[in-house]
XYZ file of C-alpha atoms in Angstrom:
226
model
C -101.380 -147.575 0.723
C -104.160 -145.660 2.407
C -105.976 -142.929 0.638
C -106.625 -141.086 3.806
C -104.348 -138.134 4.524
C -104.265 -135.970 7.413
C -103.664 -132.302 6.401
C -100.979 -130.178 8.071
C -101.930 -127.970 11.005
C -102.875 -124.553 10.281
C -100.765 -121.778 11.551
C -102.204 -119.654 14.629
C -103.423 -116.175 14.276
C -102.922 -113.428 16.984
C -102.111 -109.717 17.386
C -99.382 -108.338 15.254
C -96.120 -107.874 17.131
C -94.184 -104.862 16.040
C -90.476 -105.343 15.062
C -87.921 -104.520 17.916
C -86.828 -100.940 17.734
C -83.121 -100.347 16.942
C -80.965 -99.642 19.933
C -80.658 -96.150 21.198
C -83.489 -94.590 19.278
C -85.858 -94.030 22.215
C -83.063 -92.103 24.124
C -82.577 -89.807 21.021
C -86.259 -89.053 20.964
C -86.418 -88.117 24.669
C -83.223 -85.873 24.512
C -84.717 -84.042 21.463
C -87.843 -83.466 23.228
C -86.082 -82.083 26.340
C -84.173 -79.736 24.174
C -87.236 -78.371 22.448
C -88.834 -77.725 25.853
C -85.838 -75.969 27.093
C -85.778 -73.697 24.019
C -89.333 -72.921 24.307
C -88.801 -71.827 28.080
C -85.827 -69.587 27.194
C -87.723 -67.955 24.216
C -90.506 -67.269 26.650
C -88.303 -65.560 29.306
C -86.738 -63.546 26.563
C -90.060 -62.433 25.282
C -91.202 -61.310 28.680
C -87.900 -59.506 29.366
C -88.346 -57.473 25.968
C -92.024 -56.876 26.420
C -91.806 -56.218 29.946
C -94.020 -57.853 32.602
C -91.870 -56.317 35.549
C -90.013 -53.318 35.854
C -86.287 -53.368 34.985
C -83.660 -52.519 37.640
C -80.298 -50.968 36.958
C -77.304 -53.016 37.297
C -75.076 -52.511 40.528
C -72.230 -50.771 38.194
C -74.469 -48.026 36.861
C -73.123 -44.662 37.853
C -75.445 -41.609 37.957
C -74.082 -38.285 37.142
C -75.937 -35.163 38.442
C -75.689 -32.142 36.238
C -76.064 -28.737 37.903
C -78.765 -26.430 36.482
C -77.789 -23.158 34.912
C -79.272 -21.357 37.950
C -77.010 -23.107 40.305
C -73.936 -22.027 38.101
C -74.929 -18.551 38.203
C -75.431 -18.662 41.918
C -72.030 -20.093 42.310
C -70.454 -17.300 40.238
C -72.221 -14.694 42.271
C -70.869 -16.345 45.553
C -67.325 -16.261 44.260
C -67.576 -12.575 43.248
C -69.062 -11.709 46.753
C -66.129 -13.781 48.479
C -63.476 -11.905 46.323
C -64.975 -8.477 47.554
C -65.041 -9.536 51.133
C -61.323 -10.896 50.872
C -60.417 -7.255 49.308
C -62.126 -5.660 52.422
C -60.444 -7.764 54.758
C -56.959 -6.192 54.202
C -55.591 -7.320 50.843
C -56.155 -5.154 47.743
C -53.210 -7.110 46.188
C -53.157 -11.028 46.744
C -49.444 -11.085 47.690
C -49.691 -8.046 50.043
C -47.501 -5.602 47.793
C -48.515 -2.193 47.097
C -47.373 1.033 45.341
C -45.763 3.892 47.605
C -48.994 5.940 46.927
C -51.411 3.048 47.685
C -53.755 2.988 50.871
C -54.241 -0.361 52.546
C -57.396 -1.222 54.382
C -57.496 -3.763 57.290
C -60.353 -5.046 59.365
C -61.874 -3.474 61.280
C -61.461 -0.439 59.242
C -57.932 0.395 59.852
C -56.249 2.342 56.954
C -52.523 2.538 56.446
C -50.904 4.924 53.797
C -47.523 6.610 53.182
C -47.271 10.328 52.443
C -44.548 13.094 52.054
C -41.737 10.888 50.857
C -38.510 12.856 50.471
C -34.807 12.517 50.633
C -32.659 14.019 53.199
C -29.416 13.831 55.308
C -29.343 13.245 58.991
C -27.619 15.727 61.230
C -24.469 15.426 63.432
C -26.627 14.382 66.602
C -28.793 11.999 64.652
C -28.333 8.063 64.698
C -26.797 7.427 62.153
C -25.289 10.749 61.759
C -24.474 12.500 58.428
C -26.414 9.679 56.491
C -28.674 9.918 53.471
C -32.276 8.671 54.148
C -35.785 8.682 52.852
C -38.102 10.612 55.024
C -41.667 9.973 55.082
C -45.096 9.724 57.203
C -47.013 6.669 58.134
C -50.613 7.740 58.339
C -53.028 5.458 60.458
C -56.831 6.049 60.383
C -59.114 4.151 62.673
C -62.588 3.734 60.961
C -63.584 1.160 63.589
C -65.794 1.536 66.371
C -62.987 0.772 69.082
C -59.606 2.517 69.847
C -56.560 0.730 68.462
C -53.254 0.487 70.111
C -50.884 2.511 67.982
C -47.858 1.500 70.077
C -47.967 -1.894 68.167
C -47.091 -0.102 64.937
C -43.742 -1.562 63.128
C -41.985 -0.230 60.166
C -39.092 -2.084 58.352
C -37.254 -0.922 55.289
C -34.701 -2.256 52.679
C -33.437 -0.803 49.378
C -32.005 -1.867 46.182
C -32.534 -4.866 43.930
C -30.878 -7.115 46.218
C -32.841 -6.078 49.200
C -30.387 -4.704 51.468
C -31.470 -3.833 54.863
C -32.153 -0.301 55.823
C -31.857 0.859 59.429
C -34.345 3.338 60.820
C -33.297 6.840 61.535
C -33.640 8.732 64.733
C -33.182 12.441 64.409
C -35.013 14.701 66.950
C -34.080 17.710 64.891
C -36.126 16.241 62.078
C -39.142 14.881 64.185
C -37.924 11.356 63.958
C -38.318 10.011 67.561
C -39.634 6.592 66.704
C -43.129 5.015 66.937
C -46.122 6.459 68.811
C -46.788 5.887 72.453
C -50.630 6.418 72.358
C -53.900 4.715 71.407
C -55.936 5.889 68.222
C -59.381 6.566 69.069
C -62.399 5.618 66.712
C -62.862 7.862 63.853
C -59.315 9.762 64.341
C -56.174 9.593 62.217
C -52.367 9.629 63.398
C -49.468 10.699 61.354
C -46.138 9.166 62.377
C -42.994 10.580 60.934
C -40.300 8.038 59.971
C -36.965 7.652 58.207
C -34.895 4.756 56.630
C -31.478 4.887 55.121
C -31.226 5.173 51.536
C -27.885 5.969 49.656
C -27.927 8.546 47.112
C -27.354 6.047 44.332
C -30.377 3.968 45.113
C -33.827 4.477 44.066
C -35.868 1.335 44.833
C -37.139 1.389 48.377
C -39.349 -1.281 50.119
C -41.257 -0.178 53.353
C -43.144 -2.843 55.294
C -45.924 -1.392 57.842
C -47.546 -3.717 60.343
C -50.456 -1.685 62.146
C -50.718 -4.160 65.086
C -49.522 -7.610 66.027
C -52.594 -9.526 64.715
C -52.099 -8.041 61.103
C -49.824 -9.035 58.137
C -47.430 -6.363 56.812
C -48.470 -4.187 54.180
C -45.510 -4.082 51.658
C -45.218 -0.656 49.776
C -42.272 -0.465 47.273
C -41.305 1.635 44.388
C -38.613 3.942 42.925
C -37.981 7.445 44.616
C -36.521 10.484 42.956
């Protein structure tokens, strides 16, 4: 038996090789890093929006309400008062055109209409209608304008009682009731037109509608008579 022995070969040395990484670990690191970057970007945008780097613009749904100043309100009130005064001067002292028997109604251009001398009477035997109780009165026209007005356009209509029964006009030459005027009314002058309407003895309420011309609304005078 030989005494010579051959030693076993020595192991080879080289760079250390890391152990293999578990499956899926590298993908998890990448996703986490991306999420962190996105969070940082969003945080930066929010910070810029709060602190302000650019001027904020209103959203499209914003409604802007304008509040009138106190002076504007006062001016509007003055305009309404002026308009009301003008409307009154245009011919209606009362909004619905109804007046008392002793009122004076002013039309444009400056025509005044009033009733005077209201009294009861009875027609004569030659009147139309004859022997009939009626109300006699005078329609007074005044031309305050600068031009003549056609008084032949004057119309007068009457009714009486709570139920508004029609009242015929009275024609009685002996009492001066010959109908409407047949002339023009010059500027600055007045004209008195005698008129009569049927009114039974037992009735007190009378309604007299006077229209000075074809372009005007009627003035309605109403009230009780003795």
